[in-house]
Short mmCIF file of C-alpha atoms and ligand atoms in Angstrom, two decimals:
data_model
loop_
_atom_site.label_atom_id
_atom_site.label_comp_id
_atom_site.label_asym_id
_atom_site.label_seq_id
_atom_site.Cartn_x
_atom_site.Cartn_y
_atom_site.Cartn_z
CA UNK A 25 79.83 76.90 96.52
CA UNK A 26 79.02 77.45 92.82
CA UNK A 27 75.07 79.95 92.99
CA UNK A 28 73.69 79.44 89.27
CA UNK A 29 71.55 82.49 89.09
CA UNK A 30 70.23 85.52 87.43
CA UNK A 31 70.17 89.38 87.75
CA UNK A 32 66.18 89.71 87.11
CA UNK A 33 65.52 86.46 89.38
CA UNK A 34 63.68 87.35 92.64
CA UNK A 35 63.81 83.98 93.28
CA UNK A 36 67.67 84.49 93.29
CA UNK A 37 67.64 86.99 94.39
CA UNK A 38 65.86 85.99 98.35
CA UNK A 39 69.28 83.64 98.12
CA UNK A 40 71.58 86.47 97.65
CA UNK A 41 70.14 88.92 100.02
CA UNK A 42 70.12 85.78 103.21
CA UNK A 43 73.90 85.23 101.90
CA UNK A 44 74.49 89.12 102.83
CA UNK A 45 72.64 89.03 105.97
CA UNK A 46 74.55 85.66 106.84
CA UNK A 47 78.35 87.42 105.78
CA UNK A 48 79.25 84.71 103.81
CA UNK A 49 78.46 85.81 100.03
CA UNK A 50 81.98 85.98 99.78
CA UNK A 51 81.52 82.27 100.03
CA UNK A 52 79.38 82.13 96.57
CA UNK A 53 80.92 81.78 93.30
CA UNK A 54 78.37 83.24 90.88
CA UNK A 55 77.56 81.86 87.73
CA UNK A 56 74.77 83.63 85.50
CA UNK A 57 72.48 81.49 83.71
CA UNK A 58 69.88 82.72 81.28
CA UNK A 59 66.51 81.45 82.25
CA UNK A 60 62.93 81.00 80.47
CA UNK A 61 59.82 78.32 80.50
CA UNK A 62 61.20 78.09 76.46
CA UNK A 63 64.65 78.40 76.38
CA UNK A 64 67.23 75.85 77.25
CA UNK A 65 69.95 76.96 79.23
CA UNK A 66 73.05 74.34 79.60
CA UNK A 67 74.56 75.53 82.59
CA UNK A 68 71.11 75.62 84.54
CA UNK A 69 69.60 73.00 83.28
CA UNK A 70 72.94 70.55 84.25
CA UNK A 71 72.35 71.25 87.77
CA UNK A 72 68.71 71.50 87.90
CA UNK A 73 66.02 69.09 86.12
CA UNK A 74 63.87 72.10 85.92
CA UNK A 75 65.89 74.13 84.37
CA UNK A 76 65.05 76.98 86.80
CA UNK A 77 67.73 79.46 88.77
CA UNK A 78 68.34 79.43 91.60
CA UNK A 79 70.64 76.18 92.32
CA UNK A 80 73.15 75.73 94.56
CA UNK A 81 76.07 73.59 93.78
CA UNK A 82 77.81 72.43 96.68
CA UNK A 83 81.71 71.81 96.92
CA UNK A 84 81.20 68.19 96.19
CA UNK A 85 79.13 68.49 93.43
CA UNK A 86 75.47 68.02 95.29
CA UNK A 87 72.95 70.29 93.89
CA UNK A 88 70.48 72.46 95.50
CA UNK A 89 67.52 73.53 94.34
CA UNK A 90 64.83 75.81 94.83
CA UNK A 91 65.52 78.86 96.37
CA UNK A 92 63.39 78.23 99.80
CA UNK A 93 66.00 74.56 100.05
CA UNK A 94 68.78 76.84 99.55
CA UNK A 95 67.70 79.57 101.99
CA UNK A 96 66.87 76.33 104.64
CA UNK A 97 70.62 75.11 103.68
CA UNK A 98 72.47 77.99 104.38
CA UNK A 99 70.18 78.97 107.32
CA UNK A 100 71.16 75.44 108.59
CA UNK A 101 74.52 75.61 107.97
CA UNK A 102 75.48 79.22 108.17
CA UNK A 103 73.12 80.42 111.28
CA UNK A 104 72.09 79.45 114.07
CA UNK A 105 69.09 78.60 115.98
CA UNK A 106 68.16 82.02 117.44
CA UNK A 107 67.51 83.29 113.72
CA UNK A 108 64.59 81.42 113.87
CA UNK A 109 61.39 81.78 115.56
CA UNK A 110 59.58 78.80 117.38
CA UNK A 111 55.81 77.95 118.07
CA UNK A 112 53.53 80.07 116.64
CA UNK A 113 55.68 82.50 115.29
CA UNK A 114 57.47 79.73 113.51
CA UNK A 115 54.58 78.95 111.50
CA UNK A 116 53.27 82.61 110.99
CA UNK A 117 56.55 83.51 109.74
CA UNK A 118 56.44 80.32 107.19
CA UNK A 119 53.33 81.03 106.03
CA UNK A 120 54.12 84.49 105.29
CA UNK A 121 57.36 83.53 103.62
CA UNK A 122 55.05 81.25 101.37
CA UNK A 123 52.72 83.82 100.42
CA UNK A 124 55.59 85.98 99.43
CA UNK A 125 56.99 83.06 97.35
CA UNK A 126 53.23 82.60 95.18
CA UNK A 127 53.18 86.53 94.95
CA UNK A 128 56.51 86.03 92.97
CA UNK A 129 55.33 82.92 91.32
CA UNK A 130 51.74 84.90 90.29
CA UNK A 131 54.18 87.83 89.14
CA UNK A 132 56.21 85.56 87.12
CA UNK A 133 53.29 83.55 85.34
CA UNK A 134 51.89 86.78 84.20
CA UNK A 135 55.22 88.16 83.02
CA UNK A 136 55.69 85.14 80.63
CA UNK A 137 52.46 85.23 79.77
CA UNK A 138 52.22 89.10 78.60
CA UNK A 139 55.79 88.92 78.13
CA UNK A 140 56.79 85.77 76.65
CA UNK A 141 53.45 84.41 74.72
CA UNK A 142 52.52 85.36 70.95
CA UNK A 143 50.39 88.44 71.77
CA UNK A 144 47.26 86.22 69.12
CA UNK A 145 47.23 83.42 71.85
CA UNK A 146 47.27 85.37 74.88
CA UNK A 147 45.05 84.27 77.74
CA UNK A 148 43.07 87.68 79.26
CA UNK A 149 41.74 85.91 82.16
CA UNK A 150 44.49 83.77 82.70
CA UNK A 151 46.22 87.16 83.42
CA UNK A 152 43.66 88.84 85.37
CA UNK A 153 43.35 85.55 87.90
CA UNK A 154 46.81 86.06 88.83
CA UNK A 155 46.67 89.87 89.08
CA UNK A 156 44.31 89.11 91.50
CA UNK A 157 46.36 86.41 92.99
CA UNK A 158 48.81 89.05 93.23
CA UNK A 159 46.40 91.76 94.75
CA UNK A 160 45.35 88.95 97.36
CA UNK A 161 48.93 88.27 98.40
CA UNK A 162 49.75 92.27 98.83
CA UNK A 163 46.88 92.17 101.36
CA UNK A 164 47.58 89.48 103.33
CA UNK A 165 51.09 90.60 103.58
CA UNK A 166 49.30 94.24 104.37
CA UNK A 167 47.48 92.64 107.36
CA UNK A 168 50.31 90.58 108.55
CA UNK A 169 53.21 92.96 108.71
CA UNK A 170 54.97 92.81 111.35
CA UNK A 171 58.16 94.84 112.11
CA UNK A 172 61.54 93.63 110.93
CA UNK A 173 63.25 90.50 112.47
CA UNK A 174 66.54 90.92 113.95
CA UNK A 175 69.48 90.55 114.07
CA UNK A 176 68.79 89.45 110.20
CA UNK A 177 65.40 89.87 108.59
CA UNK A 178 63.74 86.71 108.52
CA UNK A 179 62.97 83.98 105.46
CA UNK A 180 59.57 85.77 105.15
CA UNK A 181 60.92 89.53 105.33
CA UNK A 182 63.60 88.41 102.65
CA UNK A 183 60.90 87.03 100.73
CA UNK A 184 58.73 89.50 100.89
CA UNK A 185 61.00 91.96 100.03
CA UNK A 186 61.90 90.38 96.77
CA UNK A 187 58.56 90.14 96.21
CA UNK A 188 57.90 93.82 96.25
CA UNK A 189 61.10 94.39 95.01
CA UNK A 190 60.00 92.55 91.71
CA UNK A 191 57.07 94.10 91.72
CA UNK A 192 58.46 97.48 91.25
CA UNK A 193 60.77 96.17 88.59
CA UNK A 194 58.32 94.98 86.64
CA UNK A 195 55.08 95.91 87.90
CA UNK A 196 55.13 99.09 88.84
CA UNK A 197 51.78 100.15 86.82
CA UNK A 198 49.91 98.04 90.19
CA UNK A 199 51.18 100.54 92.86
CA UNK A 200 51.12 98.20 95.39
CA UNK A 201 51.87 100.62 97.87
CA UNK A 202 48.43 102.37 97.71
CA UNK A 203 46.48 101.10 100.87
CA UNK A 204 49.05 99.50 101.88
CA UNK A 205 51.26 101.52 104.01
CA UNK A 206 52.47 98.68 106.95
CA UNK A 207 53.68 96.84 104.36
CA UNK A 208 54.93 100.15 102.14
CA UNK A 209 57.09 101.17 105.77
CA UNK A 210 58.33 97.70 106.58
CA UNK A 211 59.70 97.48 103.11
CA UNK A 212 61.41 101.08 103.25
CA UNK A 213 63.49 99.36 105.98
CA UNK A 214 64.31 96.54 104.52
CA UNK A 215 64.93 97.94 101.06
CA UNK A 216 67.81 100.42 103.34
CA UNK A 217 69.67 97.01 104.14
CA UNK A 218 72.97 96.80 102.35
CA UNK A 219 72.00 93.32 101.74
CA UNK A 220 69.15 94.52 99.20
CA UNK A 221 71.31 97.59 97.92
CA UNK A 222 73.96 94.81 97.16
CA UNK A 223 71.73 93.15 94.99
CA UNK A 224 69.06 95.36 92.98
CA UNK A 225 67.58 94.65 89.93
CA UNK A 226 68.60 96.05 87.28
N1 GSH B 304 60.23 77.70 93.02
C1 GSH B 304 61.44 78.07 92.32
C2 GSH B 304 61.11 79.08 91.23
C3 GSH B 304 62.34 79.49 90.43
C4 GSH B 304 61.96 80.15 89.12
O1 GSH B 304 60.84 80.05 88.62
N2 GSH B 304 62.93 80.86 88.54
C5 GSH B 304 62.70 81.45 87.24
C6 GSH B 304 63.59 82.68 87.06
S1 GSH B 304 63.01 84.04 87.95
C7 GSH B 304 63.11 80.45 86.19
O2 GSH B 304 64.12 79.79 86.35
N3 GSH B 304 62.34 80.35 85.10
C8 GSH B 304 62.62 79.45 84.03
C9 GSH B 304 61.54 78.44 83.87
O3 GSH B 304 60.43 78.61 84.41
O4 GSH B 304 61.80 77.45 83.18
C10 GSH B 304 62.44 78.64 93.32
O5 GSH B 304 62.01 79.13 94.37
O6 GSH B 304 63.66 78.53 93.10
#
């Protein structure tokens, strides 16, 4: 299996930390793309009408995109039923997995936006409704926490992760960890897995 990714994605990232946990990375052939809402990247792009990393390409040539399909796919075909909760918890879990995945999507749209835009057209409130998106998310994940899932961390544990992950990459003026320290602890543990040493950003 071909992984079209990149270093800074913590989109790619989620992937690449659930293939550590799962033991098959080994499995991935990685192939860097170079991603923005403006560029065009061939290689991404070929595999992916959005033009956004992650994708999977299987052995047969089927692509896979986003990065929570991918996760599903190799939780699917790589795990097994006891990785994943049922009833209630299924659906808590899920939910907290999708908050993680619109804290990384707020994150992102402000990056290009401070980052990407022509500082003359840049959008102050634009900005500041998805730092507080942002904000929001870190709370909900605050009250949510729970401890880490075994034997792998779970979709939403990997996700959040990332999340916080990115955060300190490229955020780390919001000190998320202030009031926060449930969240701030069960990150410490996860951040200890070889699975997210393996794949820092950097
Ligand atoms: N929902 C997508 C988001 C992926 C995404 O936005 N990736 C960024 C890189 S971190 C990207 O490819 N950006 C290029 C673009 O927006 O065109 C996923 O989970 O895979």
């Amino acid at each position: 299996m071909k992984l079209i990714y990149s270093l800074l994605s913590p989109y790619a990232r989620k992937v690449l930390v659930l293939a550590h946990e799962l033991g098959i990375v080994d499995q991935l052939e990685l192939v860097a793309a170079v991603v923005t809402p403006t560029t065009h990247d061939p290689v991404a792009n070929l595999h992916n009408p959005l033009g956004k990393v992650p994708a999977l390409v299987l052995a047969d040539g089927q692509a896979i995109v986003d990065s929570r399909v991918i996760c599903d796919y190799l939780l699917d075909v790589h795990g097994s039923a006891s990785l994943s909760p049922s009833g209630a918890q299924l659906w808590r879990m899920r939910t907290r997995a999708a908050v993680a995945e619109g804290l990384m999507d707020a994150a992102m749209v402000v990056r290009y936006e401070v980052g990407l835009r022509p500082q003359a057209v840049q959008w102050k409130e634009w900005v500041a409704a998805y730092e507080k998106k942002i904000v929001q998310a870190l709370d909900f994940l605050e009250q949510s926490a729970a401890g880490v899932a075994t034997p792998i961390p779970s979709l939403a544990d990997i996700g959040t992760a990332c999340a916080l992950g990115y955060l300190d990459f490229r955020f780390a003026h919001l000190e998320w960890r202030q009031g926060r320290p449930r969240l701030a602890a069960a990150y410490e543990a996860l951040a200890q897995r070889p699975s997210m040493i393996a794949t820092q950003l950097s």
